[in-house]
Amino acid sequence: MRADNLTLLTDLYELTMMQGYFEKQSANETVIFDVFFRENPVKNGYSIMAGLEQVIEYIKNLNFSYEDVDYLRGLGIFSEDFLHYLSGFHFSGNIYAIPEGSVIFPKEPILKVIAPIMEAQLVETAILNIINHQSLIATKTARVVHAAQGDGVMEFGLRRAQGPDAGLYGARAAMIGGCVGTSNVLAGKMFDVPIMGTHAHSWIMSFPDEYTAFKAYAELYPDACTLLVDTYDTLKSGVPNAIRVFREMKDAGIHPKSYGIRLDSGDLAYLSKKARVMLDAAGFEDAVIAASNDLDEMLINDLKIQGAAITSWGVGTHLITSKDCPSFGGVYKLAAIEKDGKFLPKIKISENTEKITNPGNKTIYRVYDKETGKLRADLICFADETYDTSEELLLFDPNETWKKTRLPGGSYTMREMLQPIFIHGECVYTSPSVMEIAAYCKQEKETLWDETKRLLYPHKVYVDLSRKLYDTKAKLLNEVNK
C-alpha cells in the first residue's frame, strides 16, 4: 500500500470518538498520548526502535479523499458537518520520538503525540501498527545477530512473511537490527540495502547431474559463487562436486570475490565441520560455509557451542515472523490534557499493576557511565526537568523504592532520547538511510552490558522515574482511592 492510502488504516472507534469530540465541542482540546510497551519480546533484555520513517510518511500524507468521505457517508453513522470537517483534515500537532535504531525499554514513551484530541485519536492505530511490527522484527534480528557472534546474517524470509507489506518492511527492520543483506529485491530497491542470494535445489535438479549444475552456475556468477550442496548427498556428492568446480575456476585464473557452499538440511554442526576439513584439504581455506534451514537465535547459539564451521547464516521464517513472539505489544495511552495553558497529568488505573500508566508531559534521559560509555539506566521525567551532570544523581526503583543508586557528580553523562519529529504539523526531522540507522543501531547495542544481551535471563536495564514524576503519580493514585 502507498503511504497516501493509509488515512483509513484505522479502527472504526477512532472515527466514532472523533465525531463525539467534534459534536461535544472539545475538538480543539490539546492532549498528549504516549506510545510505550510493557515488556520486551521473548523476555529479551532490550528492544530496538524501528518504523519511524514510515510513521513520518503516514503523517505527511494524512488526508481524507473524496472517495474516503463518500465511503464514510455510506456507513450512515457520521453527520454531514463531521464529514465536511474530515474533507479538510490535516495533522497540525507535534510528535516527538526516540530515533530509529535506538535501544528501548519497557514503560518509557518511545513516541509522544501532542495535538488536538481529534487528530491525536485518529493516528493511534496506524502508528501502533507501524512501530509494533518493525520494532518487533528489529528486536528479533538483534537477538539472531548476537547469537551469530560477528558472522553475517542474511534475511531470507519473504516467502514466509504474512503478506507483501510484512515481508517488505520486515526486511527493512531486519537490516536495522543487524542483517548484512536481504533476499528481498524490492526492499533492496526501496531502501537501498544489499540484496543477497544463491540458488535453489530446483537449479540442481533441472540439470542432468549436480556437477553440471554447479559448473553452469559458476560460469554465470564467477565473482560470487556459493553452491547449494545438499540436494543429493552433502558429503559424498555435493561438497566434492563444489570442490571440483572451485579447482577448475582456480586453474582457469578465476578468483571470485566470494565463494563457498551452503547447507540447507541435515545436522549442520556435523556437516559443516566435515565440509570444512574437505575444503581446507583441497586448498580452499577461504571458502565460506553458509547455512539456512529454519534457523533462529537459539539454534545458532547451540551450533556455535558445538563448534559448527559456519560463518554465514540465512535466517528466514523465524526472523521475518518473529515466530516465538509474534507481537510487540505497544500501546497508546492518554497522558495529559491541556487546561489554561498547562498540561494536567492523567493516569490510567488497572487491577494489573503493570498497566498503570505514567502521567504527564514526559521525556527520557539516558544515563551512561562516563568511564565505560555503558548504559546505566533510563530516567523518565517531566519535559521541563533538567539535570546537571556535575551534581550527584539519585536513581531509585519506582516499584521497590528502597533500592537506590547514587551516581557521583562527574561520573556519568546524560542524553535526552525523545527528539522533535513534527512541530505544528510540519516535519522537522530528516530520516537517515536504512544503512545509517543500522550503523547507529550497532553503536547503540555496544552501549549495553554483555549481561543485558544474554539470550536467556538477561540483566534488566533500570527504567526509573524522577522524584517529581513519582510523587505526582503517587498523588494521582491516592486521589483515585479517595
Short mmCIF file of C-alpha atoms in Angstrom, two decimals:
data_model
loop_
_atom_site.label_atom_id
_atom_site.label_comp_id
_atom_site.label_asym_id
_atom_site.label_seq_id
_atom_site.Cartn_x
_atom_site.Cartn_y
_atom_site.Cartn_z
CA MET A 1 0.00 0.00 0.00
CA ARG A 2 1.18 3.52 -0.74
CA ALA A 3 1.56 5.93 2.15
CA ASP A 4 -1.11 8.30 0.78
CA ASN A 5 -3.70 5.49 1.02
CA LEU A 6 -3.33 4.93 4.76
CA THR A 7 -5.71 7.54 6.17
CA LEU A 8 -8.47 4.94 6.62
CA LEU A 9 -5.99 2.46 8.08
CA THR A 10 -7.62 2.95 11.45
CA ASP A 11 -10.10 1.29 13.76
CA LEU A 12 -13.71 2.43 13.41
CA TYR A 13 -13.86 3.56 17.02
CA GLU A 14 -11.19 6.17 16.35
CA LEU A 15 -13.57 7.82 13.89
CA THR A 16 -16.64 7.47 16.10
CA MET A 17 -14.72 9.02 19.00
CA MET A 18 -13.55 11.81 16.70
CA GLN A 19 -17.17 12.59 15.83
CA GLY A 20 -18.00 12.56 19.53
CA TYR A 21 -15.29 15.12 20.27
CA PHE A 22 -16.49 17.17 17.30
CA GLU A 23 -20.11 17.19 18.45
CA LYS A 24 -19.20 17.90 22.09
CA GLN A 25 -17.14 20.97 21.13
CA SER A 26 -13.91 19.51 22.53
CA ALA A 27 -12.29 19.06 19.13
CA ASN A 28 -9.59 21.65 19.77
CA GLU A 29 -8.65 20.41 23.23
CA THR A 30 -4.91 19.65 23.15
CA VAL A 31 -3.82 16.34 24.64
CA ILE A 32 -0.73 14.17 24.97
CA PHE A 33 -0.66 10.49 24.06
CA ASP A 34 2.33 8.20 24.77
CA VAL A 35 3.36 5.13 22.81
CA PHE A 36 5.09 2.57 25.01
CA PHE A 37 5.33 -1.19 25.54
CA ARG A 38 5.13 -3.18 28.75
CA GLU A 39 7.71 -5.93 28.26
CA ASN A 40 10.47 -6.89 25.84
CA PRO A 41 9.72 -9.68 23.33
CA VAL A 42 10.70 -13.20 24.50
CA LYS A 43 11.92 -11.70 27.80
CA ASN A 44 14.84 -10.08 25.99
CA GLY A 45 16.95 -7.52 27.83
CA TYR A 46 16.13 -4.69 25.42
CA SER A 47 14.23 -3.81 22.25
CA ILE A 48 15.05 -1.85 19.08
CA MET A 49 13.09 1.17 17.87
CA ALA A 50 12.07 0.92 14.21
CA GLY A 51 9.40 2.21 11.84
CA LEU A 52 9.67 5.95 12.45
CA GLU A 53 10.26 6.83 8.79
CA GLN A 54 7.00 5.11 7.82
CA VAL A 55 5.18 6.97 10.61
CA ILE A 56 6.52 10.22 9.14
CA GLU A 57 5.30 9.26 5.66
CA TYR A 58 1.89 8.37 7.08
CA ILE A 59 1.51 11.68 8.94
CA LYS A 60 2.67 13.71 5.94
CA ASN A 61 0.06 12.09 3.72
CA LEU A 62 -2.90 12.18 6.12
CA ASN A 63 -5.96 13.39 4.21
CA PHE A 64 -9.46 12.16 3.50
CA SER A 65 -10.07 11.91 -0.23
CA TYR A 66 -13.48 12.43 -1.82
CA GLU A 67 -13.74 8.65 -2.12
CA ASP A 68 -12.89 8.24 1.58
CA VAL A 69 -15.56 10.72 2.62
CA ASP A 70 -18.15 9.13 0.32
CA TYR A 71 -17.37 5.71 1.81
CA LEU A 72 -17.81 7.02 5.36
CA ARG A 73 -21.03 8.78 4.35
CA GLY A 74 -22.38 5.47 3.09
CA LEU A 75 -21.95 3.91 6.55
CA GLY A 76 -24.80 6.11 7.76
CA ILE A 77 -23.26 6.91 11.16
CA PHE A 78 -21.46 10.20 10.50
CA SER A 79 -23.01 13.65 10.26
CA GLU A 80 -22.52 15.91 7.25
CA ASP A 81 -20.85 18.55 9.43
CA PHE A 82 -18.30 15.99 10.63
CA LEU A 83 -17.71 14.66 7.12
CA HIS A 84 -17.15 18.24 5.93
CA TYR A 85 -14.52 18.63 8.66
CA LEU A 86 -12.79 15.42 7.54
CA SER A 87 -12.65 16.62 3.92
CA GLY A 88 -10.25 19.38 5.01
CA PHE A 89 -8.37 17.37 7.64
CA HIS A 90 -4.62 17.70 8.16
CA PHE A 91 -2.35 16.98 11.12
CA SER A 92 -1.38 20.17 12.98
CA GLY A 93 0.23 18.81 16.13
CA ASN A 94 3.66 17.90 17.48
CA ILE A 95 5.31 14.48 17.54
CA TYR A 96 8.44 13.52 19.46
CA ALA A 97 10.11 10.13 19.14
CA ILE A 98 13.19 8.11 20.00
CA PRO A 99 15.28 7.76 16.80
CA GLU A 100 15.17 4.51 14.87
CA GLY A 101 17.89 2.05 15.77
CA SER A 102 17.94 3.12 19.42
CA VAL A 103 17.75 0.53 22.16
CA ILE A 104 14.49 1.00 24.05
CA PHE A 105 12.96 -0.41 27.21
CA PRO A 106 9.52 -1.13 28.69
CA LYS A 107 7.29 1.56 30.20
CA GLU A 108 9.09 4.53 28.62
CA PRO A 109 7.42 6.74 25.98
CA ILE A 110 9.09 5.86 22.68
CA LEU A 111 6.83 8.25 20.76
CA LYS A 112 4.72 11.17 22.01
CA VAL A 113 1.85 12.91 20.21
CA ILE A 114 0.80 16.42 21.29
CA ALA A 115 -2.20 17.54 19.23
CA PRO A 116 -5.88 18.46 19.25
CA ILE A 117 -7.69 15.44 20.61
CA MET A 118 -9.38 14.51 17.33
CA GLU A 119 -6.07 14.45 15.48
CA ALA A 120 -4.29 12.57 18.24
CA GLN A 121 -7.08 9.99 18.35
CA LEU A 122 -7.08 9.32 14.61
CA VAL A 123 -3.37 8.48 14.32
CA GLU A 124 -3.31 5.90 17.12
CA THR A 125 -3.96 2.74 15.13
CA ALA A 126 -1.58 3.33 12.22
CA ILE A 127 1.27 4.48 14.48
CA LEU A 128 0.95 1.36 16.61
CA ASN A 129 0.67 -0.87 13.53
CA ILE A 130 3.90 0.52 12.06
CA ILE A 131 6.00 0.78 15.23
CA ASN A 132 4.86 -2.54 16.70
CA HIS A 133 5.73 -4.53 13.57
CA GLN A 134 9.11 -3.06 12.71
CA SER A 135 10.31 -2.83 16.33
CA LEU A 136 9.40 -6.49 16.80
CA ILE A 137 11.39 -7.67 13.76
CA ALA A 138 14.36 -5.40 14.53
CA THR A 139 14.47 -6.77 18.08
CA LYS A 140 14.27 -10.38 16.89
CA THR A 141 17.06 -9.68 14.40
CA ALA A 142 19.26 -8.20 17.11
CA ARG A 143 18.97 -11.45 19.05
CA VAL A 144 19.83 -13.54 15.98
CA VAL A 145 22.81 -11.31 15.14
CA HIS A 146 24.07 -11.52 18.72
CA ALA A 147 23.91 -15.32 18.57
CA ALA A 148 25.92 -15.31 15.33
CA GLN A 149 28.87 -13.71 17.17
CA GLY A 150 30.02 -11.47 14.34
CA ASP A 151 29.13 -13.74 11.42
CA GLY A 152 26.99 -12.26 8.67
CA VAL A 153 23.25 -12.85 8.95
CA MET A 154 21.09 -12.65 5.81
CA GLU A 155 17.32 -12.11 5.91
CA PHE A 156 15.68 -14.81 3.76
CA GLY A 157 12.06 -14.68 4.96
CA LEU A 158 10.00 -13.01 2.23
CA ARG A 159 8.11 -16.12 1.12
CA ARG A 160 7.11 -16.89 4.73
CA ALA A 161 6.13 -13.36 5.76
CA GLN A 162 2.48 -12.53 6.47
CA GLY A 163 1.93 -10.70 3.21
CA PRO A 164 3.91 -8.31 0.99
CA ASP A 165 4.00 -5.40 3.44
CA ALA A 166 5.23 -7.61 6.29
CA GLY A 167 7.94 -9.01 4.01
CA LEU A 168 8.97 -5.59 2.75
CA TYR A 169 9.03 -3.63 6.00
CA GLY A 170 10.18 -6.68 7.91
CA ALA A 171 13.27 -6.75 5.68
CA ARG A 172 13.81 -3.05 6.42
CA ALA A 173 13.59 -3.71 10.16
CA ALA A 174 15.91 -6.71 9.85
CA MET A 175 18.55 -4.53 8.22
CA ILE A 176 18.23 -2.04 11.08
CA GLY A 177 18.57 -4.87 13.60
CA GLY A 178 21.87 -6.01 12.09
CA CYS A 179 21.41 -8.17 9.00
CA VAL A 180 24.07 -7.70 6.32
CA GLY A 181 21.63 -8.22 3.46
CA THR A 182 18.21 -9.42 2.38
CA SER A 183 16.92 -11.68 -0.38
CA ASN A 184 14.05 -9.21 -0.94
CA VAL A 185 14.78 -7.40 -4.21
CA LEU A 186 12.05 -4.78 -3.77
CA ALA A 187 13.38 -3.97 -0.30
CA GLY A 188 16.82 -3.55 -1.84
CA LYS A 189 15.44 -1.08 -4.35
CA MET A 190 13.22 0.89 -1.95
CA PHE A 191 15.63 1.12 0.97
CA ASP A 192 18.99 0.97 -0.84
CA VAL A 193 20.22 -2.06 1.12
CA PRO A 194 22.34 -5.03 -0.07
CA ILE A 195 20.48 -7.95 -1.64
CA MET A 196 21.89 -11.47 -1.49
CA GLY A 197 21.07 -15.00 -2.57
CA THR A 198 22.37 -18.17 -4.19
CA HIS A 199 20.21 -20.73 -5.97
CA ALA A 200 17.56 -23.31 -5.11
CA HIS A 201 17.54 -27.10 -5.25
CA SER A 202 15.46 -26.81 -8.40
CA TRP A 203 18.51 -25.34 -10.19
CA ILE A 204 20.46 -28.52 -9.43
CA MET A 205 17.56 -30.80 -10.30
CA SER A 206 16.99 -29.12 -13.66
CA PHE A 207 20.41 -30.31 -14.93
CA PRO A 208 21.46 -33.85 -15.82
CA ASP A 209 23.74 -34.01 -12.79
CA GLU A 210 24.98 -31.93 -9.85
CA TYR A 211 28.43 -31.17 -11.27
CA THR A 212 26.97 -29.77 -14.49
CA ALA A 213 24.60 -27.55 -12.48
CA PHE A 214 27.45 -26.23 -10.32
CA LYS A 215 29.66 -25.59 -13.34
CA ALA A 216 26.90 -23.68 -15.13
CA TYR A 217 26.25 -21.52 -12.08
CA ALA A 218 29.95 -20.76 -11.65
CA GLU A 219 30.19 -19.71 -15.30
CA LEU A 220 27.25 -17.32 -14.82
CA TYR A 221 28.38 -15.84 -11.49
CA PRO A 222 32.15 -16.24 -11.17
CA ASP A 223 32.57 -13.33 -8.72
CA ALA A 224 30.02 -14.60 -6.19
CA CYS A 225 29.74 -18.35 -6.38
CA THR A 226 28.02 -20.07 -3.44
CA LEU A 227 26.84 -23.59 -4.27
CA LEU A 228 23.99 -25.42 -2.54
CA VAL A 229 25.45 -28.84 -1.76
CA ASP A 230 22.68 -30.86 -0.08
CA THR A 231 20.37 -31.75 -2.99
CA TYR A 232 21.53 -35.39 -3.17
CA ASP A 233 24.28 -36.23 -0.68
CA THR A 234 26.17 -33.41 1.02
CA LEU A 235 29.48 -35.11 1.82
CA LYS A 236 29.63 -37.78 -0.89
CA SER A 237 28.39 -35.67 -3.78
CA GLY A 238 27.72 -32.01 -3.04
CA VAL A 239 30.98 -30.92 -1.42
CA PRO A 240 33.24 -32.99 -3.79
CA ASN A 241 31.47 -31.53 -6.83
CA ALA A 242 31.78 -28.00 -5.42
CA ILE A 243 35.50 -28.55 -4.82
CA ARG A 244 35.88 -29.80 -8.40
CA VAL A 245 34.27 -26.62 -9.75
CA PHE A 246 36.33 -24.37 -7.45
CA ARG A 247 39.52 -26.12 -8.62
CA GLU A 248 38.57 -25.62 -12.26
CA MET A 249 37.93 -21.92 -11.60
CA LYS A 250 41.29 -21.60 -9.90
CA ASP A 251 43.09 -23.38 -12.76
CA ALA A 252 41.39 -21.01 -15.21
CA GLY A 253 42.70 -18.00 -13.28
CA ILE A 254 39.28 -17.06 -11.93
CA HIS A 255 39.42 -15.67 -8.39
CA PRO A 256 35.92 -14.97 -7.02
CA LYS A 257 35.37 -12.11 -4.59
CA SER A 258 33.33 -14.55 -2.54
CA TYR A 259 32.70 -18.25 -2.93
CA GLY A 260 31.72 -21.25 -0.87
CA ILE A 261 28.94 -23.69 -0.12
CA ARG A 262 25.51 -23.55 1.51
CA LEU A 263 23.97 -26.22 3.73
CA ASP A 264 20.18 -26.33 3.96
CA SER A 265 19.42 -29.62 5.72
CA GLY A 266 20.82 -32.29 7.98
CA ASP A 267 22.96 -31.96 11.08
CA LEU A 268 24.50 -28.56 10.38
CA ALA A 269 27.19 -28.87 13.05
CA TYR A 270 28.42 -32.25 11.85
CA LEU A 271 28.15 -31.50 8.13
CA SER A 272 29.82 -28.10 8.37
CA LYS A 273 32.80 -29.47 10.29
CA LYS A 274 33.26 -32.31 7.81
CA ALA A 275 32.86 -29.93 4.87
CA ARG A 276 35.42 -27.56 6.37
CA VAL A 277 38.00 -30.33 6.57
CA MET A 278 37.34 -31.29 2.94
CA LEU A 279 37.54 -27.69 1.66
CA ASP A 280 40.72 -26.95 3.63
CA ALA A 281 42.39 -30.17 2.43
CA ALA A 282 41.63 -29.12 -1.15
CA GLY A 283 43.28 -25.74 -0.59
CA PHE A 284 40.10 -23.67 -0.25
CA GLU A 285 40.58 -22.41 3.30
CA ASP A 286 38.84 -19.13 2.48
CA ALA A 287 35.68 -20.76 1.13
CA VAL A 288 32.61 -19.67 3.05
CA ILE A 289 30.25 -22.19 4.61
CA ALA A 290 26.76 -20.72 4.77
CA ALA A 291 23.76 -22.35 6.40
CA SER A 292 19.99 -21.99 6.32
CA ASN A 293 17.08 -24.31 7.29
CA ASP A 294 14.68 -22.93 9.95
CA LEU A 295 17.36 -21.16 11.93
CA ASP A 296 16.76 -18.93 14.92
CA GLU A 297 18.97 -17.42 17.62
CA MET A 298 18.72 -20.42 19.92
CA LEU A 299 19.74 -22.93 17.24
CA ILE A 300 22.54 -20.67 16.01
CA ASN A 301 23.76 -20.33 19.60
CA ASP A 302 23.76 -24.12 20.04
CA LEU A 303 25.57 -24.65 16.74
CA LYS A 304 28.23 -22.18 17.86
CA ILE A 305 28.67 -24.07 21.12
CA GLN A 306 29.07 -27.31 19.12
CA GLY A 307 31.86 -25.77 17.04
CA ALA A 308 29.97 -25.62 13.76
CA ALA A 309 32.22 -24.35 10.96
CA ILE A 310 29.56 -21.95 9.67
CA THR A 311 30.39 -18.29 9.10
CA SER A 312 27.31 -17.05 7.26
CA TRP A 313 23.68 -17.56 8.24
CA GLY A 314 20.49 -17.27 6.18
CA VAL A 315 17.54 -16.81 8.53
CA GLY A 316 14.00 -16.80 7.19
CA THR A 317 10.74 -17.84 8.81
CA HIS A 318 11.69 -17.44 12.47
CA LEU A 319 13.09 -13.94 11.86
CA ILE A 320 10.56 -12.36 9.48
CA THR A 321 7.61 -13.59 11.57
CA SER A 322 9.30 -13.41 14.99
CA LYS A 323 7.83 -16.86 15.33
CA ASP A 324 8.27 -17.32 19.08
CA CYS A 325 6.78 -13.89 19.87
CA PRO A 326 4.54 -12.65 17.05
CA SER A 327 3.51 -9.31 18.59
CA PHE A 328 5.33 -6.39 20.19
CA GLY A 329 2.57 -5.16 22.49
CA GLY A 330 2.98 -1.41 22.07
CA VAL A 331 0.08 0.69 23.40
CA TYR A 332 -1.12 4.29 23.03
CA LYS A 333 -2.35 5.96 26.21
CA LEU A 334 -3.58 9.42 27.16
CA ALA A 335 -1.07 11.11 29.49
CA ALA A 336 -2.20 14.75 29.80
CA ILE A 337 -4.85 17.30 28.81
CA GLU A 338 -4.14 21.00 28.37
CA LYS A 339 -6.10 23.37 30.62
CA ASP A 340 -5.42 27.11 30.76
CA GLY A 341 -2.06 26.73 29.04
CA LYS A 342 -0.83 23.93 31.32
CA PHE A 343 -0.85 20.18 30.87
CA LEU A 344 -2.80 18.39 33.58
CA PRO A 345 -1.43 14.86 34.07
CA LYS A 346 -3.81 11.94 33.54
CA ILE A 347 -3.35 8.39 34.78
CA LYS A 348 -4.92 5.05 33.84
CA ILE A 349 -5.66 2.76 36.77
CA SER A 350 -5.78 -1.02 36.46
CA GLU A 351 -6.12 -4.09 38.64
CA ASN A 352 -2.90 -5.16 36.91
CA THR A 353 -0.07 -3.09 38.34
CA GLU A 354 1.93 -3.20 35.11
CA LYS A 355 -0.94 -1.48 33.28
CA ILE A 356 -0.94 1.65 35.45
CA THR A 357 0.43 4.47 33.29
CA ASN A 358 2.94 7.22 33.97
CA PRO A 359 1.14 10.59 33.82
CA GLY A 360 2.04 13.96 32.33
CA ASN A 361 4.18 15.54 29.63
CA LYS A 362 7.35 13.49 29.83
CA THR A 363 10.77 12.99 28.31
CA ILE A 364 13.54 10.42 28.80
CA TYR A 365 17.16 10.94 29.80
CA ARG A 366 19.55 8.07 29.17
CA VAL A 367 22.26 7.79 31.80
CA TYR A 368 25.70 6.45 30.84
CA ASP A 369 28.76 5.53 32.86
CA LYS A 370 31.27 8.20 31.88
CA GLU A 371 34.31 5.92 32.02
CA THR A 372 32.96 2.95 30.04
CA GLY A 373 30.21 4.58 27.99
CA LYS A 374 27.87 1.78 29.07
CA LEU A 375 24.21 2.42 29.76
CA ARG A 376 23.35 2.68 33.46
CA ALA A 377 19.62 3.50 33.38
CA ASP A 378 16.85 5.40 31.67
CA LEU A 379 15.23 8.20 33.67
CA ILE A 380 11.65 9.23 32.81
CA CYS A 381 10.88 12.74 33.99
CA PHE A 382 8.67 15.71 33.17
CA ALA A 383 9.64 17.52 29.98
CA ASP A 384 10.62 20.69 31.87
CA GLU A 385 13.02 18.93 34.27
CA THR A 386 16.74 19.48 33.76
CA TYR A 387 19.84 17.88 35.24
CA ASP A 388 23.40 18.95 35.98
CA THR A 389 25.83 16.06 35.46
CA SER A 390 28.34 17.73 37.78
CA GLU A 391 25.94 17.03 40.64
CA GLU A 392 25.08 13.73 42.31
CA LEU A 393 22.20 11.84 40.66
CA LEU A 394 19.91 9.69 42.77
CA LEU A 395 18.16 6.84 40.98
CA PHE A 396 15.57 4.64 42.65
CA ASP A 397 13.36 1.74 41.62
CA PRO A 398 9.80 3.09 41.22
CA ASN A 399 8.31 -0.21 42.42
CA GLU A 400 10.82 -1.08 45.14
CA THR A 401 11.79 2.42 46.24
CA TRP A 402 14.30 1.28 48.85
CA LYS A 403 16.57 0.17 46.01
CA LYS A 404 18.68 3.26 45.32
CA THR A 405 21.77 4.10 43.29
CA ARG A 406 23.77 7.28 43.80
CA LEU A 407 25.95 8.42 40.91
CA PRO A 408 28.61 10.94 41.99
CA GLY A 409 28.78 14.17 40.01
CA GLY A 410 31.13 13.87 37.03
CA SER A 411 30.86 10.07 36.92
CA TYR A 412 28.01 9.93 34.40
CA THR A 413 26.66 11.54 31.24
CA MET A 414 23.05 12.04 30.11
CA ARG A 415 21.31 12.19 26.74
CA GLU A 416 17.72 13.18 26.05
CA MET A 417 16.16 10.48 23.91
CA LEU A 418 12.91 11.99 22.59
CA GLN A 419 13.60 14.14 19.52
CA PRO A 420 11.19 16.54 17.74
CA ILE A 421 9.73 14.98 14.58
CA PHE A 422 6.73 17.24 13.76
CA ILE A 423 6.18 20.74 15.14
CA HIS A 424 2.84 22.42 14.38
CA GLY A 425 2.20 19.84 11.69
CA GLU A 426 5.48 20.41 9.86
CA CYS A 427 8.13 17.70 9.73
CA VAL A 428 11.37 18.99 11.27
CA TYR A 429 13.26 15.68 11.16
CA THR A 430 15.24 14.11 8.33
CA SER A 431 15.27 10.33 8.41
CA PRO A 432 18.70 8.74 7.94
CA SER A 433 19.14 5.99 5.36
CA VAL A 434 18.46 2.44 6.48
CA MET A 435 22.17 1.61 6.42
CA GLU A 436 22.92 4.72 8.51
CA ILE A 437 20.26 3.62 11.00
CA ALA A 438 21.80 0.13 11.05
CA ALA A 439 25.25 1.58 11.83
CA TYR A 440 23.74 3.67 14.63
CA CYS A 441 21.91 0.62 15.97
CA LYS A 442 25.18 -1.28 16.13
CA GLN A 443 26.68 1.54 18.20
CA GLU A 444 23.62 1.56 20.44
CA LYS A 445 23.94 -2.17 21.16
CA GLU A 446 27.56 -1.63 22.10
CA THR A 447 26.43 0.62 24.97
CA LEU A 448 24.67 -2.37 26.56
CA TRP A 449 26.47 -4.54 29.08
CA ASP A 450 27.06 -8.11 27.94
CA GLU A 451 24.78 -9.29 30.73
CA THR A 452 21.88 -7.38 29.16
CA LYS A 453 22.44 -9.06 25.78
CA ARG A 454 22.17 -12.62 27.09
CA LEU A 455 19.60 -14.67 25.18
CA LEU A 456 18.25 -16.19 28.39
CA TYR A 457 17.66 -14.43 31.71
CA PRO A 458 19.33 -11.15 30.74
CA HIS A 459 20.15 -8.46 33.27
CA LYS A 460 17.38 -5.88 33.48
CA VAL A 461 18.11 -2.30 32.46
CA TYR A 462 16.54 0.00 35.01
CA VAL A 463 13.87 2.45 33.86
CA ASP A 464 13.37 4.85 36.74
CA LEU A 465 11.10 7.83 37.44
CA SER A 466 12.25 11.23 38.60
CA ARG A 467 11.22 12.14 42.14
CA LYS A 468 8.83 14.78 40.80
CA LEU A 469 7.13 12.33 38.42
CA TYR A 470 6.99 9.60 41.06
CA ASP A 471 5.36 11.95 43.58
CA THR A 472 2.82 13.16 41.00
CA LYS A 473 1.91 9.58 40.12
CA ALA A 474 1.51 8.67 43.79
CA LYS A 475 -0.69 11.72 44.37
CA LEU A 476 -3.00 10.82 41.50
CA LEU A 477 -3.28 7.24 42.71
CA ASN A 478 -4.18 8.45 46.20
CA GLU A 479 -6.79 10.84 44.80
CA VAL A 480 -8.44 7.98 42.94
CA ASN A 481 -8.56 5.92 46.12
CA LYS A 482 -10.23 8.79 47.97
#
